[in-house]
Tab-separated table of C-alpha atoms in Angstrom:
chain	number	residue	atom	x	y	z
A	1	MET	CA	0.000	0.000	0.000
A	2	GLY	CA	1.380	3.384	0.848
A	3	PHE	CA	1.979	5.929	3.536
A	4	VAL	CA	-0.558	7.539	5.818
A	5	LEU	CA	-0.395	11.052	7.216
A	6	LYS	CA	-2.641	12.069	10.076
A	7	VAL	CA	-2.974	15.755	10.770
A	8	MET	CA	-4.660	17.073	13.832
A	9	GLY	CA	-6.085	20.391	12.894
A	10	PHE	CA	-8.686	22.922	13.857
A	11	LEU	CA	-11.303	20.965	11.952
A	12	GLY	CA	-10.351	17.640	13.325
A	13	TRP	CA	-7.383	15.370	13.416
A	14	ALA	CA	-5.659	13.960	10.431
A	15	LEU	CA	-3.344	11.101	9.666
A	16	LEU	CA	-0.720	11.118	6.913
A	17	SER	CA	0.745	7.921	5.626
A	18	LEU	CA	2.503	6.173	2.739
A	19	ILE	CA	0.420	4.259	1.824
A	20	ALA	CA	1.736	6.761	3.910
A	21	ILE	CA	-1.119	7.758	6.229
A	22	VAL	CA	-1.023	11.163	7.874
A	23	PRO	CA	-3.533	12.129	10.542
A	24	VAL	CA	-3.847	15.850	11.109
A	25	VAL	CA	-4.640	16.815	14.645
A	26	ALA	CA	-6.176	19.812	16.285
A	27	ALA	CA	-4.584	23.145	15.933
A	28	ARG	CA	-2.240	24.087	18.658
A	29	HIS	CA	-1.146	27.584	19.566
A	30	ARG	CA	2.554	27.485	20.362
A	31	PRO	CA	4.585	30.235	22.044
A	32	TRP	CA	6.275	32.050	19.164
A	33	SER	CA	9.607	32.078	21.000
A	34	HIS	CA	9.571	28.272	21.027
A	35	SER	CA	8.812	27.834	17.318
A	36	LYS	CA	11.264	25.728	15.384
A	37	LYS	CA	12.297	26.416	11.804
A	38	VAL	CA	14.309	23.298	11.110
A	39	ASN	CA	12.975	21.524	8.024
A	40	ILE	CA	14.650	18.216	8.745
A	41	SER	CA	12.281	15.319	9.087
A	42	GLU	CA	14.637	13.318	11.314
A	43	GLU	CA	13.950	15.667	14.225
A	44	ASP	CA	10.369	14.328	14.210
A	45	LEU	CA	11.364	10.649	14.105
A	46	VAL	CA	9.499	8.699	16.810
A	47	THR	CA	11.978	6.429	18.583
A	48	GLU	CA	10.760	5.684	22.120
A	49	LEU	CA	6.977	5.371	22.040
A	50	ALA	CA	5.831	3.556	25.180
A	51	GLY	CA	4.810	-0.039	24.594
A	52	GLN	CA	5.422	0.057	20.845
A	53	PRO	CA	5.938	-3.377	19.280
A	54	LYS	CA	8.927	-3.857	17.006
A	55	VAL	CA	8.179	-2.648	13.487
A	56	GLU	CA	10.058	-2.485	10.194
A	57	PHE	CA	8.832	0.989	9.199
A	58	SER	CA	9.649	4.492	10.439
A	59	HIS	CA	7.103	6.952	11.745
A	60	TYR	CA	7.298	10.648	12.502
A	61	ALA	CA	5.264	13.081	14.591
A	62	GLY	CA	5.422	16.775	15.283
A	63	TYR	CA	4.098	20.210	14.418
A	64	VAL	CA	3.969	22.282	11.266
A	65	THR	CA	3.342	26.005	11.771
A	66	VAL	CA	0.524	27.265	9.539
A	67	ASN	CA	0.148	30.792	10.926
A	68	GLU	CA	3.380	32.389	12.100
A	69	LYS	CA	1.741	35.610	13.291
A	70	HIS	CA	-0.444	33.782	15.800
A	71	GLY	CA	1.895	30.831	16.338
A	72	ARG	CA	-0.778	28.356	15.200
A	73	ALA	CA	0.428	24.896	14.226
A	74	LEU	CA	-1.026	21.557	13.188
A	75	PHE	CA	0.170	18.287	14.643
A	76	TYR	CA	0.754	15.322	12.342
A	77	TRP	CA	1.665	11.661	12.697
A	78	PHE	CA	3.209	10.088	9.628
A	79	TYR	CA	3.685	6.350	9.056
A	80	GLU	CA	5.782	5.000	6.232
A	81	ALA	CA	4.592	1.966	4.349
A	82	SER	CA	5.648	-1.340	5.848
A	83	SER	CA	7.297	-2.373	2.560
A	84	HIS	CA	8.800	-0.493	-0.400
A	85	PRO	CA	7.884	2.959	0.935
A	86	GLU	CA	9.722	4.629	-1.925
A	87	GLU	CA	7.098	3.303	-4.361
A	88	LYS	CA	3.876	4.086	-2.509
A	89	PRO	CA	1.307	6.908	-2.805
A	90	LEU	CA	0.585	9.330	-0.003
A	91	VAL	CA	-2.760	9.428	1.824
A	92	LEU	CA	-4.067	12.067	4.212
A	93	TRP	CA	-6.646	10.775	6.716
A	94	LEU	CA	-9.095	13.107	8.487
A	95	ASN	CA	-11.682	12.257	11.116
A	96	GLY	CA	-14.817	14.248	11.747
A	97	GLY	CA	-16.509	15.792	14.733
A	98	PRO	CA	-15.953	18.616	13.961
A	99	GLY	CA	-13.034	18.890	16.353
A	100	CYS	CA	-12.328	15.184	16.935
A	101	SER	CA	-8.927	13.563	16.797
A	102	SER	CA	-7.628	11.566	13.852
A	103	VAL	CA	-5.078	10.195	16.314
A	104	GLY	CA	-7.636	9.217	18.940
A	105	TYR	CA	-9.961	7.698	16.355
A	106	GLY	CA	-8.292	6.980	13.001
A	107	ALA	CA	-4.786	6.189	14.213
A	108	THR	CA	-5.761	4.386	17.404
A	109	GLN	CA	-9.063	2.668	16.638
A	110	GLU	CA	-9.283	2.295	12.876
A	111	ILE	CA	-6.520	2.434	10.264
A	112	GLY	CA	-3.248	3.141	12.105
A	113	PRO	CA	-0.518	0.529	12.689
A	114	PHE	CA	-1.026	0.477	16.474
A	115	THR	CA	-4.026	0.051	18.761
A	116	VAL	CA	-4.032	0.900	22.463
A	117	ASP	CA	-4.263	-1.820	25.105
A	118	THR	CA	-7.440	-1.814	27.188
A	119	ASP	CA	-5.614	-0.469	30.235
A	120	GLY	CA	-3.997	2.340	28.258
A	121	SER	CA	-0.516	1.160	29.182
A	122	GLY	CA	0.867	0.207	25.791
A	123	LEU	CA	0.326	-0.618	22.139
A	124	LYS	CA	-0.257	-3.638	19.972
A	125	LEU	CA	0.036	-4.066	16.234
A	126	ASN	CA	-3.016	-3.623	14.015
A	127	PRO	CA	-2.752	-6.296	11.305
A	128	TYR	CA	-5.133	-4.339	9.077
A	129	SER	CA	-3.402	-0.936	9.232
A	130	TRP	CA	-3.727	1.297	6.187
A	131	ASN	CA	0.147	1.823	6.557
A	132	ARG	CA	-9.764	24.361	8.391
A	133	ALA	CA	-9.166	23.856	4.879
A	134	LYS	CA	-6.806	26.811	4.242
A	135	ASP	CA	-4.722	25.857	7.300
A	136	THR	CA	-4.614	22.270	6.082
A	137	TYR	CA	-3.519	23.397	2.628
A	138	ILE	CA	-0.726	25.513	4.122
A	139	PHE	CA	0.174	22.542	6.292
A	140	LEU	CA	0.532	20.314	3.220
A	141	HIS	CA	2.860	22.773	1.502
A	142	LYS	CA	5.076	23.055	4.556
A	143	TRP	CA	4.920	19.316	5.214
A	144	PHE	CA	6.184	18.623	1.699
A	145	ASN	CA	9.074	21.004	2.419
A	146	LYS	CA	9.817	18.959	5.534
A	147	PHE	CA	9.591	15.684	3.558
A	148	PRO	CA	10.679	16.762	0.042
A	149	THR	CA	11.087	13.225	-1.297
A	150	TYR	CA	7.289	12.874	-1.284
A	151	ARG	CA	6.494	16.021	-3.291
A	152	HIS	CA	5.705	14.190	-6.503
A	153	ARG	CA	3.936	11.146	-5.080
A	154	SER	CA	0.345	10.424	-6.014
A	155	PHE	CA	-1.717	12.022	-3.262
A	156	TYR	CA	-5.129	10.972	-1.935
A	157	ILE	CA	-7.327	12.252	0.871
A	158	ALA	CA	-9.498	9.952	2.964
A	159	GLY	CA	-11.817	10.467	5.899
A	160	GLU	CA	-15.174	9.763	7.455
A	161	SER	CA	-18.219	11.383	9.040
A	162	TYR	CA	-17.986	15.193	9.184
A	163	ALA	CA	-14.855	14.947	7.043
A	164	GLY	CA	-17.407	14.398	4.282
A	165	LYS	CA	-17.734	18.175	4.310
A	166	TYR	CA	-14.124	19.334	4.523
A	167	VAL	CA	-12.308	16.607	2.558
A	168	PRO	CA	-14.071	17.628	-0.691
A	169	GLU	CA	-13.509	21.289	0.235
A	170	LEU	CA	-9.780	20.635	0.692
A	171	ALA	CA	-9.671	18.645	-2.558
A	172	GLU	CA	-11.336	21.535	-4.369
A	173	LEU	CA	-8.837	24.002	-2.888
A	174	ILE	CA	-5.884	21.857	-3.972
A	175	TYR	CA	-7.380	21.471	-7.453
A	176	ASP	CA	-7.893	25.230	-7.802
A	177	MET	CA	-4.479	26.151	-6.379
A	178	ASN	CA	-2.731	23.677	-8.679
A	179	LYS	CA	-3.646	26.039	-11.538
A	180	HIS	CA	-1.285	28.651	-10.094
A	181	PRO	CA	2.532	28.614	-10.280
A	182	SER	CA	3.123	27.357	-6.762
A	183	LEU	CA	3.892	23.985	-5.252
A	184	HIS	CA	1.922	21.400	-7.204
A	185	ILE	CA	0.227	18.656	-5.186
A	186	ASN	CA	-0.331	15.536	-7.256
A	187	LEU	CA	-3.935	15.025	-6.106
A	188	LYS	CA	-5.543	11.932	-7.621
A	189	GLY	CA	-8.780	11.573	-5.662
A	190	PHE	CA	-10.516	11.078	-2.333
A	191	LEU	CA	-12.248	8.327	-0.359
A	192	LEU	CA	-15.043	8.985	2.162
A	193	GLY	CA	-16.827	6.745	4.654
A	194	ASN	CA	-20.335	7.444	6.032
A	195	PRO	CA	-19.856	11.100	5.082
A	196	GLU	CA	-22.037	14.073	5.819
A	197	THR	CA	-22.770	15.414	2.339
A	198	SER	CA	-26.029	17.327	2.036
A	199	ASP	CA	-27.813	18.478	5.194
A	200	ALA	CA	-31.318	18.055	3.766
A	201	ASP	CA	-30.644	14.561	2.403
A	202	ASP	CA	-28.677	13.598	5.511
A	203	TRP	CA	-31.713	14.507	7.617
A	204	ARG	CA	-34.141	12.638	5.385
A	205	GLY	CA	-31.937	9.579	5.393
A	206	MET	CA	-31.474	9.681	9.162
A	207	VAL	CA	-35.256	9.830	9.702
A	208	ASP	CA	-36.142	7.140	7.185
A	209	TYR	CA	-33.390	4.858	8.451
A	210	ALA	CA	-34.542	5.220	12.070
A	211	TRP	CA	-38.087	4.336	11.035
A	212	SER	CA	-37.098	1.436	8.764
A	213	HIS	CA	-34.938	-0.013	11.559
A	214	ALA	CA	-37.649	0.267	14.224
A	215	VAL	CA	-35.958	3.009	16.252
A	216	ILE	CA	-38.962	5.337	15.971
A	217	SER	CA	-42.668	4.659	15.628
A	218	ASP	CA	-44.875	4.980	12.558
A	219	GLU	CA	-46.526	7.975	14.207
A	220	THR	CA	-43.264	9.846	14.816
A	221	HIS	CA	-42.118	9.120	11.285
A	222	LYS	CA	-45.395	10.409	9.859
A	223	ILE	CA	-45.234	13.651	11.850
A	224	ILE	CA	-41.686	14.331	10.655
A	225	LYS	CA	-42.591	13.624	7.042
A	226	GLU	CA	-45.620	15.926	7.200
A	227	SER	CA	-44.260	18.808	9.298
A	228	CYS	CA	-40.493	19.059	8.616
A	229	ASN	CA	-39.027	20.844	5.631
A	230	PHE	CA	-35.370	19.856	5.737
A	231	ASP	CA	-34.603	21.837	2.597
A	232	LYS	CA	-34.996	24.982	4.707
A	233	GLY	CA	-32.292	23.678	7.021
A	234	ASP	CA	-34.020	24.057	10.392
A	235	PRO	CA	-35.930	21.065	11.826
A	236	TRP	CA	-36.924	23.155	14.844
A	237	SER	CA	-38.799	25.746	12.813
A	238	ASN	CA	-42.195	24.551	14.073
A	239	ASP	CA	-43.325	22.773	17.209
A	240	SER	CA	-44.595	19.583	15.559
A	241	CYS	CA	-41.372	18.986	13.670
A	242	SER	CA	-39.231	19.961	16.658
A	243	GLN	CA	-40.974	17.574	19.051
A	244	ALA	CA	-40.841	14.673	16.599
A	245	VAL	CA	-37.150	15.185	15.825
A	246	ASP	CA	-36.401	15.432	19.545
A	247	GLU	CA	-38.189	12.104	19.990
A	248	LEU	CA	-35.945	10.538	17.347
A	249	LEU	CA	-32.796	11.862	19.040
A	250	ASN	CA	-34.044	10.746	22.466
A	251	GLN	CA	-34.545	7.191	21.232
A	252	TYR	CA	-30.996	7.137	19.914
A	253	LYS	CA	-29.722	8.102	23.361
A	254	GLU	CA	-30.781	4.618	24.512
A	255	ILE	CA	-28.468	2.797	22.091
A	256	ASP	CA	-25.301	3.520	20.129
A	257	ILE	CA	-26.442	5.605	17.160
A	258	TYR	CA	-23.183	4.716	15.414
A	259	SER	CA	-23.755	0.971	15.708
A	260	LEU	CA	-27.362	-0.082	16.131
A	261	TYR	CA	-26.784	-3.715	17.015
A	262	THR	CA	-23.827	-3.663	19.395
A	263	SER	CA	-23.754	-3.073	23.127
A	264	VAL	CA	-22.867	0.279	24.661
A	265	CYS	CA	-20.060	0.719	27.171
A	266	THR	CA	-21.667	0.836	30.619
A	267	ASN	CA	-18.509	1.517	32.636
A	268	SER	CA	-17.042	4.382	30.638
A	269	THR	CA	-15.189	7.022	32.631
A	270	SER	CA	-16.159	9.444	29.887
A	271	SER	CA	-19.892	9.180	30.523
A	272	ASN	CA	-20.244	12.940	30.848
A	273	ASP	CA	-18.944	13.491	27.329
A	274	GLY	CA	-19.687	10.101	25.816
A	275	SER	CA	-20.902	9.082	22.417
A	276	MET	CA	-24.575	9.797	23.049
A	277	GLN	CA	-24.113	13.466	23.804
A	278	VAL	CA	-26.298	15.425	21.378
A	279	MET	CA	-25.560	19.069	20.708
A	280	TYR	CA	-27.838	21.387	18.804
A	281	ASN	CA	-29.946	24.429	19.400
A	282	SER	CA	-32.974	26.035	17.843
A	283	LYS	CA	-30.862	28.671	16.091
A	284	SER	CA	-28.543	26.172	14.430
A	285	LYS	CA	-28.843	25.444	10.725
A	286	MET	CA	-26.605	22.376	10.990
A	287	MET	CA	-27.238	18.732	11.580
A	288	PRO	CA	-27.068	17.961	15.318
A	289	ARG	CA	-23.608	17.024	16.472
A	290	ILE	CA	-23.501	13.675	18.237
A	291	MET	CA	-20.165	12.817	19.770
A	292	GLY	CA	-18.160	9.657	19.719
A	293	GLY	CA	-18.383	6.395	17.821
A	294	TYR	CA	-18.347	2.657	18.261
A	295	ASP	CA	-17.684	1.488	21.815
A	296	PRO	CA	-17.062	4.571	23.981
A	297	CYS	CA	-14.711	2.389	26.043
A	298	LEU	CA	-12.191	2.597	23.190
A	299	ASP	CA	-12.118	6.344	23.719
A	300	ASP	CA	-11.152	5.797	27.360
A	301	TYR	CA	-8.163	3.634	26.414
A	302	ALA	CA	-6.890	6.298	24.013
A	303	LYS	CA	-7.400	9.093	26.547
A	304	THR	CA	-5.354	7.222	29.168
A	305	PHE	CA	-2.529	6.472	26.751
A	306	TYR	CA	-2.175	9.888	25.125
A	307	ASN	CA	-2.260	11.728	28.460
A	308	ARG	CA	0.916	9.938	29.545
A	309	PRO	CA	3.890	12.361	29.681
A	310	ASP	CA	6.268	9.797	28.167
A	311	VAL	CA	3.928	9.226	25.209
A	312	GLN	CA	3.584	12.958	24.591
A	313	LYS	CA	7.352	13.357	24.740
A	314	ALA	CA	7.909	10.485	22.295
A	315	LEU	CA	5.478	12.057	19.823
A	316	HIS	CA	7.128	15.489	20.156
A	317	VAL	CA	3.815	16.933	21.252
A	318	SER	CA	4.531	19.256	24.103
A	319	ASP	CA	8.033	20.749	23.953
A	320	ASP	CA	8.733	18.861	27.190
A	321	LEU	CA	5.663	20.437	28.828
A	322	HIS	CA	3.063	17.885	29.837
A	323	LEU	CA	-0.268	18.676	28.188
A	324	LYS	CA	-2.890	17.682	30.750
A	325	ASN	CA	-6.424	16.503	30.116
A	326	TRP	CA	-6.100	15.697	26.422
A	327	SER	CA	-9.449	14.479	25.155
A	328	ILE	CA	-10.419	12.687	21.990
A	329	CYS	CA	-12.639	15.577	20.875
A	330	ASN	CA	-12.333	19.309	21.375
A	331	TYR	CA	-15.718	20.191	22.822
A	332	LYS	CA	-15.309	23.932	22.424
A	333	ILE	CA	-14.842	23.517	18.684
A	334	PHE	CA	-17.597	20.929	18.641
A	335	ARG	CA	-20.152	23.151	20.380
A	336	GLU	CA	-19.300	26.361	18.572
A	337	TRP	CA	-18.720	25.049	15.059
A	338	SER	CA	-20.841	26.934	12.547
A	339	GLU	CA	-18.879	26.963	9.289
A	340	SER	CA	-20.604	24.394	7.157
A	341	ARG	CA	-21.861	24.391	3.611
A	342	PRO	CA	-25.349	22.896	3.501
A	343	SER	CA	-24.329	20.695	0.567
A	344	ILE	CA	-21.063	19.463	-0.932
A	345	VAL	CA	-22.810	18.072	-4.025
A	346	PRO	CA	-21.630	20.962	-6.265
A	347	ILE	CA	-18.009	20.168	-5.345
A	348	TYR	CA	-18.579	16.527	-6.288
A	349	LYS	CA	-19.832	17.624	-9.710
A	350	LYS	CA	-16.824	19.894	-10.222
A	351	LEU	CA	-14.214	17.330	-9.208
A	352	ILE	CA	-15.881	14.477	-11.080
A	353	ALA	CA	-15.678	16.638	-14.212
A	354	ALA	CA	-11.998	17.222	-13.399
A	355	GLY	CA	-11.362	13.475	-13.504
A	356	LEU	CA	-10.527	12.825	-9.851
A	357	ARG	CA	-11.111	9.342	-8.463
A	358	ILE	CA	-13.976	9.531	-5.956
A	359	TRP	CA	-15.192	6.611	-3.863
A	360	VAL	CA	-17.812	6.700	-1.115
A	361	TYR	CA	-18.655	3.848	1.258
A	362	SER	CA	-21.216	3.258	4.015
A	363	GLY	CA	-21.382	0.909	6.961
A	364	ASP	CA	-25.008	-0.215	6.881
A	365	THR	CA	-25.656	-0.344	10.654
A	366	ASP	CA	-24.832	3.321	11.266
A	367	GLY	CA	-27.757	5.517	12.304
A	368	ARG	CA	-25.834	8.802	12.448
A	369	VAL	CA	-24.967	9.177	8.750
A	370	PRO	CA	-26.811	6.111	7.486
A	371	VAL	CA	-26.561	4.477	4.118
A	372	LEU	CA	-29.886	6.061	3.134
A	373	SER	CA	-28.486	9.556	3.683
A	374	THR	CA	-25.579	8.810	1.390
A	375	ARG	CA	-27.793	7.240	-1.267
A	376	TYR	CA	-30.118	10.242	-1.226
A	377	SER	CA	-27.184	12.680	-1.465
A	378	LEU	CA	-25.429	10.830	-4.276
A	379	GLY	CA	-28.738	10.463	-6.096
A	380	ALA	CA	-28.786	14.244	-6.494
A	381	LEU	CA	-25.749	13.936	-8.768
A	382	GLU	CA	-27.850	12.020	-11.333
A	383	LEU	CA	-24.781	10.209	-12.629
A	384	PRO	CA	-25.099	7.585	-15.373
A	385	ILE	CA	-24.612	4.029	-14.045
A	386	THR	CA	-21.724	2.142	-15.623
A	387	ARG	CA	-21.931	-1.028	-13.494
A	388	ALA	CA	-25.174	-2.021	-11.813
A	389	TRP	CA	-25.753	-2.768	-8.128
A	390	ARG	CA	-24.172	-6.069	-7.125
A	391	PRO	CA	-22.454	-7.723	-4.149
A	392	TRP	CA	-18.734	-7.535	-3.578
A	393	TYR	CA	-16.841	-10.360	-1.890
A	394	HIS	CA	-14.079	-10.757	0.640
A	395	GLN	CA	-12.736	-14.141	1.653
A	396	LYS	CA	-15.654	-15.753	-0.236
A	397	GLN	CA	-18.270	-13.881	1.797
A	398	VAL	CA	-20.428	-10.917	0.808
A	399	GLY	CA	-18.687	-7.832	2.166
A	400	GLY	CA	-21.432	-5.515	0.968
A	401	TRP	CA	-22.814	-4.142	-2.273
A	402	PHE	CA	-21.492	-1.612	-4.765
A	403	GLN	CA	-22.440	0.365	-7.831
A	404	GLU	CA	-20.238	2.247	-10.259
A	405	TYR	CA	-21.169	5.536	-11.899
A	406	GLU	CA	-19.398	7.785	-14.349
A	407	GLY	CA	-16.809	9.343	-12.052
A	408	LEU	CA	-17.825	7.758	-8.734
A	409	THR	CA	-17.996	4.398	-6.972
A	410	PHE	CA	-20.352	3.725	-4.054
A	411	ALA	CA	-19.984	0.667	-1.798
A	412	THR	CA	-21.640	-0.600	1.365
A	413	PHE	CA	-20.198	-2.682	4.210
A	414	ARG	CA	-22.518	-5.361	5.490
A	415	GLY	CA	-22.826	-5.239	9.282
A	416	ALA	CA	-20.500	-2.272	9.855
A	417	GLY	CA	-21.237	0.821	11.917
A	418	HIS	CA	-20.108	4.398	11.479
A	419	ALA	CA	-16.336	3.874	11.768
A	420	VAL	CA	-16.123	1.046	9.247
A	421	PRO	CA	-12.452	0.034	9.775
A	422	THR	CA	-13.237	-0.600	13.465
A	423	PHE	CA	-15.944	-3.117	12.564
A	424	LYS	CA	-14.581	-4.592	9.339
A	425	PRO	CA	-10.793	-4.105	9.345
A	426	SER	CA	-9.919	-6.768	6.789
A	427	GLU	CA	-12.745	-5.831	4.433
A	428	SER	CA	-11.985	-2.105	4.667
A	429	LEU	CA	-8.321	-2.740	3.896
A	430	ALA	CA	-9.418	-4.657	0.784
A	431	LEU	CA	-11.584	-1.734	-0.326
A	432	PHE	CA	-8.739	0.687	0.314
A	433	ALA	CA	-6.387	-1.388	-1.824
A	434	SER	CA	-8.914	-1.467	-4.658
A	435	PHE	CA	-9.383	2.295	-4.420
A	436	LEU	CA	-5.651	3.030	-4.640
A	437	ALA	CA	-5.260	0.593	-7.537
A	438	GLY	CA	-8.234	2.065	-9.398
A	439	GLU	CA	-9.812	-1.379	-9.610
A	440	SER	CA	-13.410	-2.486	-9.092
A	441	MET	CA	-14.404	-4.325	-5.949
A	442	PRO	CA	-14.180	-8.121	-6.424
A	443	SER	CA	-17.607	-9.256	-7.650
A	444	GLU	CA	-16.950	-13.011	-7.664
A	445	ARG	CA	-16.386	-15.362	-4.734
C-alpha cells in the first residue's frame, strides 16, 4: 500500500501515511519564542513510544506552523509503508466531529498501525493498518518542504463522518491552487466513509433509516414527514417537527447511534462526554452534532494512553511540557462550530468533471450518517450508471454491495457501523487497496 499522514487540525485530526497515512490533529497555539524552523524530518522521528511493538517501518510526529503571526500549528503523525515505501502513494486521513482527533480515532481505533491496550498502558500491532481547509492546505505545503522526497507522489485524501464536508472542500482548494505557479500537489482523488454530504438529504436519510430499523414509531415518522421541511435547514422551525425530531434523538440516546446492534459501554469514565451526547440548538442550521463512535470504552483507552507524559514526549507533542487533560474531541470547537456548507454536491460535480477518483462507502448499521443519507445525497448527482448494483466479496463472503457511476464508486459494508475500519478491518483494507489501484471491488467469490 502506501503511507498515511494524520494531521490534527482545527477541523479535526488527520493522519498522513505512505500508503503513507497522515492524521492531522487539532490546531495548537505554540509560544512564538519556542517555534522551530528546522525543516529536517529526522527531528520528528518517533523512537521511544511507550509499549510500541517492534516494526520495520519508520514513523514521525510533530508540528507544522501554519500561521506564524499567531503561532498556530497543526500536529501530524506520519507512518511510512511497511514495505517499499519509496514506491507508494501518499494518503491524508481526516476524522470528523468537527473537532475530533484523527489520532484518537483513526490512528488508534481504525486504520493506524497500532491500537491501544485496554488499560492504556501500551500498544499492539493492528494487522489491518492502512500503513480548516486553508490551514490544512498551508500545512501540506510546509509538510512537503519537511519531507521533500514525497512532493511528486500520487496524493489521496481519505476520511469519514464530518470529514465528508471538509475533505471535498480541501480537494477543491488543492485542485484550484494547482492552476497557479506554486507547489503542485499531485492530487488523484478522495475516499469517504459514512460522510455528511447534504444536510437536507442527511436529515431525510437519518429519519427514514430510524423508522425502517424500528428506532422510531410509525406515528413519529409520519409527523416528521408531514411537518419538517429539511430543505430549509431548520428542523426546529415549528413545534410539531421539533418535538418529533427530539423524539428521534431521544430514542438514539438509549443505544449507540453509530452501531445499532452492538452493546454500549456501561462503565465508561467518559460518561459525561460520551458518544450519546447530542448538541444542537434552535438557532442552528446544521445537523445535530452527536459525539463519539463505536464502543465509547475505546475512547477511554486512548485518553489514558495519550495523556501519559512519556507518550507525549515520544510524539514530540509538548516541547517537554506535559499537556494535561487531552481528550479525543475538542468540545469547544464541537459546540461552537458553525462553518458548514449545507451541501457538498456541487463540489462533487466539479471534481468528477476534473477526472478525480472519488469513492464513497457506508457501513449499513450506522444511524448517524446512514446508508440512506448517502444514497439520497449521491442520487442528487444524477450520474449515469456504468456497473449495476451487485455484491462484492471478501474471503468468499459478501462484504457488501457496490455500484459504479461515471466518475464515482459507491460501496456498502454489510454489518458495519459508522467507523467502518473498526468493525470490518480486513474488508476495509481490501476496499482501500482497490481504491488506490483504481480497480473495481471483487464481484466473484
